[in-house]
XYZ file of C-alpha atoms in Angstrom:
486
model
C 129.742 146.622 70.917
C 132.033 143.832 69.654
C 131.833 142.620 66.045
C 130.623 139.206 67.269
C 127.911 140.840 69.346
C 126.954 143.097 66.456
C 126.362 140.063 64.269
C 123.616 138.983 66.673
C 121.780 142.313 66.663
C 118.928 141.920 64.196
C 115.823 143.770 63.197
C 112.743 142.314 64.902
C 110.897 142.641 61.614
C 113.460 140.362 59.946
C 113.011 137.725 62.662
C 109.260 138.001 62.428
C 109.389 137.590 58.652
C 111.621 134.501 59.051
C 109.252 133.052 61.610
C 106.267 133.693 59.354
C 108.089 131.915 56.510
C 108.792 128.956 58.745
C 105.188 128.671 59.871
C 103.941 128.743 56.291
C 106.477 126.162 55.104
C 105.958 123.856 58.078
C 102.217 123.942 57.628
C 102.753 122.801 54.054
C 104.705 119.699 55.088
C 103.223 119.140 58.513
C 100.648 116.490 57.490
C 103.539 114.135 56.726
C 106.051 115.474 59.269
C 103.611 115.493 62.166
C 102.281 112.064 61.326
C 105.845 110.748 61.305
C 106.528 112.491 64.603
C 103.523 110.802 66.183
C 104.703 107.396 64.949
C 108.137 107.931 66.535
C 106.580 109.174 69.778
C 104.296 106.126 69.945
C 107.400 103.963 69.605
C 109.068 105.863 72.447
C 111.444 107.925 70.339
C 112.123 111.583 69.606
C 111.928 113.109 66.123
C 113.191 116.556 65.111
C 113.253 118.434 61.808
C 116.805 119.777 61.597
C 119.597 121.372 59.586
C 119.038 122.788 56.166
C 115.336 121.956 56.326
C 114.784 124.356 59.247
C 117.056 126.965 57.701
C 115.246 126.791 54.356
C 111.847 126.897 56.056
C 112.901 130.139 57.766
C 114.016 131.488 54.409
C 110.688 130.541 52.859
C 112.168 128.078 50.391
C 111.762 124.621 51.873
C 111.900 121.986 49.165
C 110.628 118.444 48.950
C 113.590 116.937 50.839
C 113.262 116.931 54.656
C 116.027 116.107 57.164
C 115.209 114.671 60.576
C 117.248 113.427 63.525
C 116.159 110.956 66.187
C 117.395 108.977 69.148
C 116.217 105.805 67.330
C 118.892 103.642 65.775
C 118.534 102.578 62.086
C 116.786 99.255 62.856
C 114.332 101.062 65.128
C 113.730 103.721 62.475
C 113.008 101.029 59.901
C 110.470 99.481 62.257
C 108.686 102.847 62.559
C 108.479 103.660 58.817
C 107.762 100.193 57.412
C 104.168 99.956 56.311
C 103.845 103.752 56.358
C 106.477 104.890 53.858
C 105.797 104.431 50.123
C 109.455 103.624 49.495
C 112.472 103.013 51.771
C 116.223 103.084 51.010
C 119.133 102.214 53.255
C 122.078 103.575 51.259
C 123.087 105.816 54.193
C 122.628 103.196 56.850
C 126.339 103.033 57.754
C 126.086 106.724 58.669
C 122.901 106.122 60.679
C 120.540 107.394 57.952
C 117.376 105.761 56.668
C 115.590 107.336 53.732
C 111.965 107.072 52.762
C 109.241 108.695 50.717
C 105.719 109.740 51.575
C 103.229 111.914 49.628
C 105.883 113.256 47.287
C 108.281 114.226 50.118
C 111.722 112.612 50.487
C 112.604 112.107 54.142
C 116.048 111.324 55.588
C 116.034 110.235 59.232
C 119.422 110.106 60.953
C 120.276 108.831 64.407
C 121.750 111.517 66.719
C 125.386 111.742 65.796
C 128.625 112.755 67.401
C 130.835 112.077 64.407
C 134.287 113.569 64.097
C 137.491 113.141 62.166
C 140.571 111.579 63.733
C 142.666 114.450 62.327
C 144.289 112.055 59.864
C 141.463 110.070 58.216
C 139.682 111.397 55.182
C 136.371 109.942 56.327
C 134.253 110.649 59.372
C 134.223 108.343 62.351
C 130.526 107.876 63.003
C 129.419 107.539 66.593
C 125.798 107.745 67.718
C 124.961 110.604 70.066
C 122.453 110.548 72.861
C 120.698 113.923 72.691
C 119.445 116.652 70.400
C 121.788 119.163 72.047
C 124.806 117.002 71.233
C 123.617 116.499 67.646
C 123.135 120.227 67.089
C 126.550 121.070 68.467
C 128.287 118.840 65.934
C 126.634 120.600 63.006
C 128.642 122.868 60.731
C 127.077 126.305 61.243
C 124.603 127.938 63.611
C 122.062 128.448 60.816
C 122.046 124.672 60.435
C 121.935 123.982 64.187
C 118.250 124.680 64.754
C 115.508 122.119 65.215
C 111.739 121.805 65.236
C 110.561 118.926 67.443
C 107.632 116.892 66.139
C 104.760 116.670 66.422
C 104.576 119.504 68.972
C 106.541 122.037 66.810
C 108.872 123.080 69.635
C 111.669 125.304 68.289
C 115.241 124.750 69.539
C 118.017 127.253 68.748
C 120.859 126.924 71.281
C 123.518 128.767 69.216
C 121.680 131.802 67.892
C 121.069 130.444 64.422
C 117.900 132.463 63.917
C 119.730 135.702 64.700
C 122.633 134.724 62.419
C 120.175 133.896 59.663
C 118.627 137.360 59.931
C 122.120 138.938 60.072
C 123.218 136.771 57.102
C 126.355 135.542 58.770
C 128.104 132.149 58.702
C 129.282 131.184 62.184
C 130.163 127.853 63.824
C 128.261 126.530 66.886
C 131.451 125.871 68.824
C 134.874 127.336 68.133
C 135.819 127.418 64.449
C 139.020 125.473 65.212
C 136.985 122.667 66.781
C 134.441 122.604 63.958
C 136.957 122.761 61.109
C 139.241 120.296 62.877
C 136.408 117.770 63.025
C 135.657 118.220 59.281
C 137.949 120.490 57.250
C 135.479 120.443 54.387
C 133.395 122.864 56.456
C 135.866 125.595 55.540
C 135.005 125.133 51.885
C 131.357 124.858 52.822
C 131.557 128.245 54.544
C 132.656 129.796 51.252
C 129.890 127.872 49.474
C 127.288 129.276 51.864
C 128.618 132.769 51.155
C 128.121 132.069 47.449
C 124.735 130.358 47.701
C 123.041 132.450 50.378
C 124.995 135.712 49.989
C 126.067 135.469 53.628
C 129.205 136.914 55.200
C 131.641 134.635 57.010
C 132.137 135.570 60.655
C 135.606 137.027 61.318
C 136.518 134.227 63.719
C 135.573 131.593 61.124
C 137.471 133.532 58.415
C 140.623 133.654 60.564
C 140.380 129.912 61.223
C 139.940 129.171 57.515
C 143.121 131.089 56.746
C 145.016 129.425 59.565
C 143.807 125.879 58.880
C 143.614 125.843 55.057
C 146.200 123.043 54.791
C 143.817 120.728 56.690
C 141.713 120.591 53.539
C 144.326 118.157 52.204
C 142.724 115.490 54.408
C 139.512 115.575 52.377
C 138.881 113.402 49.319
C 138.849 115.000 45.883
C 135.250 113.914 45.355
C 133.918 115.726 48.445
C 135.906 118.877 47.497
C 134.579 118.658 43.942
C 130.967 118.485 45.109
C 131.311 121.491 47.424
C 133.150 123.538 44.850
C 130.525 122.752 42.207
C 127.806 124.008 44.517
C 129.867 127.138 45.222
C 130.456 127.914 41.537
C 126.779 127.429 40.689
C 125.628 129.538 43.648
C 123.852 132.886 43.398
C 127.075 134.837 44.067
C 130.097 132.674 43.181
C 132.414 135.696 43.000
C 132.171 136.205 46.777
C 132.877 132.505 47.313
C 135.827 132.472 44.917
C 137.403 135.508 46.597
C 137.079 133.739 49.969
C 138.855 130.666 48.567
C 141.749 132.766 47.283
C 142.031 135.156 50.200
C 141.995 132.372 52.846
C 144.455 130.160 50.940
C 141.896 127.363 50.436
C 142.085 127.632 46.641
C 145.817 126.906 46.807
C 144.979 123.467 48.255
C 142.792 122.218 45.360
C 142.641 124.889 42.622
C 146.049 126.621 42.619
C 145.512 127.821 39.065
C 142.993 130.341 40.403
C 145.484 131.831 42.840
C 148.093 131.753 40.071
C 146.094 134.282 38.096
C 147.211 137.021 40.443
C 150.068 137.967 38.141
C 152.507 140.609 39.282
C 152.066 143.897 37.510
C 155.328 145.826 37.321
C 156.046 149.327 36.101
C 157.906 148.118 33.034
C 155.351 145.619 31.771
C 151.858 146.850 32.512
C 148.930 144.522 31.826
C 145.460 144.119 33.210
C 144.943 142.085 36.374
C 144.146 138.630 35.024
C 142.576 137.497 38.298
C 140.120 140.407 38.424
C 139.478 140.011 34.681
C 138.615 136.336 35.238
C 136.134 137.125 38.012
C 134.507 139.699 35.728
C 134.274 137.109 32.925
C 132.549 134.675 35.307
C 130.107 137.426 36.316
C 129.478 138.281 32.664
C 128.906 134.618 31.790
C 126.251 134.358 34.521
C 124.425 137.269 32.947
C 124.027 135.264 29.749
C 122.471 132.207 31.468
C 118.851 131.595 30.596
C 117.841 128.319 32.249
C 119.569 128.470 35.633
C 123.213 127.969 36.614
C 125.411 126.452 33.898
C 128.427 124.818 35.562
C 130.193 124.096 32.238
C 129.960 127.728 31.130
C 130.996 129.084 34.540
C 133.913 126.686 34.874
C 135.147 127.541 31.389
C 134.915 131.259 32.256
C 136.893 130.594 35.438
C 139.611 128.593 33.688
C 139.818 130.330 30.342
C 143.002 132.278 31.149
C 144.777 129.851 33.528
C 147.434 129.330 30.856
C 148.561 132.959 31.017
C 151.053 132.738 33.891
C 152.942 129.945 32.141
C 152.991 131.745 28.783
C 153.689 135.282 29.898
C 156.460 137.022 27.964
C 157.636 140.630 27.637
C 158.741 141.840 24.210
C 161.531 144.256 23.441
C 158.930 146.995 23.239
C 157.816 146.231 26.777
C 154.478 144.754 25.673
C 153.209 141.702 27.541
C 151.934 138.709 25.556
C 150.556 135.262 26.346
C 151.031 133.319 23.096
C 149.086 130.050 22.929
C 147.769 130.438 26.454
C 144.503 128.873 25.340
C 146.334 125.643 24.400
C 148.269 125.543 27.650
C 145.154 126.533 29.590
C 143.097 123.726 28.043
C 145.778 121.209 29.066
C 145.873 122.610 32.621
C 142.098 122.594 32.850
C 141.894 118.978 31.813
C 144.529 117.943 34.378
C 142.884 119.904 37.209
C 139.392 118.600 36.518
C 140.710 115.074 36.290
C 142.404 115.525 39.668
C 139.070 116.687 41.094
C 137.352 113.604 39.647
C 134.941 115.448 37.356
C 133.193 113.206 34.813
C 135.037 112.864 31.518
C 132.264 114.352 29.446
C 132.050 117.474 31.667
C 135.842 117.834 31.610
C 135.917 117.479 27.817
C 133.347 120.257 27.330
C 135.035 122.725 29.680
C 138.436 121.949 28.136
C 137.103 122.466 24.605
C 135.646 125.863 25.505
C 138.942 126.977 27.048
C 140.783 125.847 23.892
C 138.348 127.669 21.595
C 137.814 130.897 23.488
C 140.352 132.907 21.483
C 139.360 131.630 18.034
C 137.030 134.577 17.370
C 139.671 137.285 17.760
C 140.838 137.053 14.145
C 137.387 137.613 12.759
C 137.253 141.402 13.007
C 140.216 141.763 10.628
C 138.076 140.427 7.758
C 140.205 137.342 7.212
C 137.543 134.713 7.767
C 136.221 132.858 4.721
C 132.989 130.885 4.787
C 135.233 127.870 5.291
C 136.626 129.381 8.509
C 133.094 130.013 9.754
C 132.107 126.417 9.007
C 135.144 125.157 10.937
C 134.336 127.428 13.863
C 130.830 126.004 14.054
C 131.939 122.433 13.494
C 134.746 122.531 16.035
C 132.378 123.995 18.625
C 129.678 121.431 17.899
C 127.012 121.363 20.615
C 129.091 123.880 22.577
C 128.478 126.671 20.085
C 125.887 128.454 22.180
C 128.162 128.356 25.229
C 131.129 129.489 23.094
C 129.117 132.526 21.973
C 128.427 133.389 25.633
C 132.026 132.786 26.766
C 133.501 134.868 23.942
C 131.173 137.773 24.607
C 131.870 137.474 28.370
C 135.585 137.717 27.737
C 135.256 141.304 26.516
C 136.017 143.322 29.662
C 137.836 146.290 28.160
C 136.966 149.711 29.577
C 137.568 151.235 26.160
C 133.998 151.823 25.027
C 134.906 152.132 21.363
C 136.838 148.883 21.402
C 134.077 147.087 23.361
C 131.474 148.291 20.873
C 133.576 147.127 17.925
C 134.099 143.647 19.432
C 130.351 143.350 20.096
C 129.556 144.435 16.549
C 132.109 141.965 15.152
C 130.561 139.122 17.091
C 127.066 140.178 16.048
C 128.302 140.017 12.452
C 129.782 136.557 13.047
C 126.548 135.200 14.485
C 124.593 136.680 11.604
C 126.996 135.054 9.159
C 126.683 131.711 10.936
C 122.900 132.010 10.712
C 123.088 132.787 7.011
C 125.335 129.827 6.216
C 123.266 127.556 8.464
C 120.194 128.573 6.482
C 121.937 127.297 3.385
C 123.658 124.284 4.932
C 123.045 122.123 7.975
C 126.280 123.057 9.775
C 125.329 121.123 12.885
C 125.512 117.944 10.816
C 128.363 118.584 8.434
C 129.276 115.301 6.812
C 131.312 114.377 3.762
C 129.369 114.305 0.509
C 130.109 110.601 0.214
C 129.564 108.092 3.029
C 131.779 105.146 3.980
C 130.013 102.673 1.719
C 130.386 105.000 -1.287
C 134.074 105.512 -0.495
C 134.755 101.751 -0.294
C 132.841 101.093 -3.507
C 134.566 103.851 -5.490
C 138.097 103.038 -4.233
C 137.584 99.260 -4.096
C 138.910 99.028 -0.536
C 137.595 97.138 2.509
C 136.720 98.768 5.854
C 139.807 100.114 7.574
C 142.128 103.110 8.046
C 142.017 104.132 4.380
C 138.278 104.710 4.597
C 138.758 106.866 7.673
C 141.425 108.978 5.986
C 139.298 109.380 2.895
C 136.284 110.349 5.015
C 138.358 113.020 6.821
C 139.650 114.403 3.514
C 136.137 114.723 2.168
C 134.918 116.347 5.376
C 137.749 118.911 5.218
C 136.809 119.532 1.580
C 133.167 119.964 2.586
C 134.148 122.543 5.200
C 136.382 124.340 2.704
C 134.064 124.474 -0.294
C 130.610 123.784 1.044
C 128.302 121.103 -0.391
C 129.517 119.282 -3.523
C 127.425 117.382 -6.029
C 127.989 113.652 -6.396
C 130.187 113.815 -9.512
C 132.424 116.510 -8.073
C 132.806 114.688 -4.759
C 133.769 111.439 -6.541
C 136.277 113.270 -8.730
C 137.842 114.939 -5.686
C 138.069 111.575 -3.858
C 139.772 109.913 -6.809
C 142.225 112.805 -7.172
C 143.123 112.425 -3.468
C 143.418 108.633 -3.714
C 145.789 108.877 -6.683
C 147.964 111.414 -4.858
C 148.075 109.049 -1.860
C 149.009 106.066 -4.073
C 145.806 104.212 -3.155
C 144.589 103.861 -6.761
C 146.500 104.007 -10.012
């Protein structure tokens, strides 16, 4: 039996379970879906539940967002839902989509489409289709090319999506070359599906992804960013990341990841930084408590990207990566900017990359309370994530060394807790505020006040809380040394 044929051989019990899931989920939403279907039918139009909604129903996890397709054009759809929907939005109208809300469900109704790319443009050319069959063929994968017609609940599966769903395989309805040529982002989406659903990519699709990776350059940074974010926050991002690297897709938008595959030669042995990074990502996930944390996962992925640029081999043959955290933070900021991530998200990931090595001097007993205060203050609201990232970065197979690092970090956290019990480290401020500084030095608002404030904050971090008299004496001593007062 061929590999392709084998992917369609499924256990009847799996199909039955999927069908039972679908029935249960569809019954839950059918009061709204069926009513909408009857309204379209009365107006002389078709309506079909499609795409991810059908797939998720079969998986038993249908949410509150439902996707439909219809032969009605947007104006005709609006005529059907007006007076019935509780809210209507037309933001997707240029793509043939009308959105509305009813009984807590968000519904998106899209005219049959036959969109494609012109092989040069970064945006789809939207053309209305004329049939359900045509609409299903243009969809990305077979598991998204199934439909339930409403209100009669007729199931349509022309490309074996149900069998692929049971087999947990990502396959295209037509040839992969045709599908990926129409929309190259589908190659990245295939890796995302592997990460989100723990599916395997069909060999034909995998081969096309490797062959056509450069076509991803036609896609806007924003669309790539959104798909990559979904991949990294999926249930199994490691599988998705390996697919990106192995097919060459990562090289098109995240070359730093591919760059981690440093050559290991017989004269300068060091651990595989790429494999280490994937392990750190996996470790970081194990520390999550409230669902996927993109900032933590992205910091884990990028924490060592500065190593290739800082690699050096000493006279003793030992490999080192001095200041790779500084270089890595700079590279991370540039890459996330290129992918159009929000500035605040980029700043947090970059800060974690820059701080991830700070802990490694603690175990030598060199840290004063001042150093602990600075560690907490520099981390700010990222402290919890920094704890998780630092612990995740310990991937040594040396059990004694791993146990010592864990014990050292336990001790650091205990020390932070002790100092925080004595001082409010989350809100470390100078012992004198701006008004007190201006009054004592006799200066107006301006740069001098800012410099004095920073000096007092550094002093606060170094010595802990000061009483008012001591703080004023320290400020005057600094001001005289700076020539600000006589």
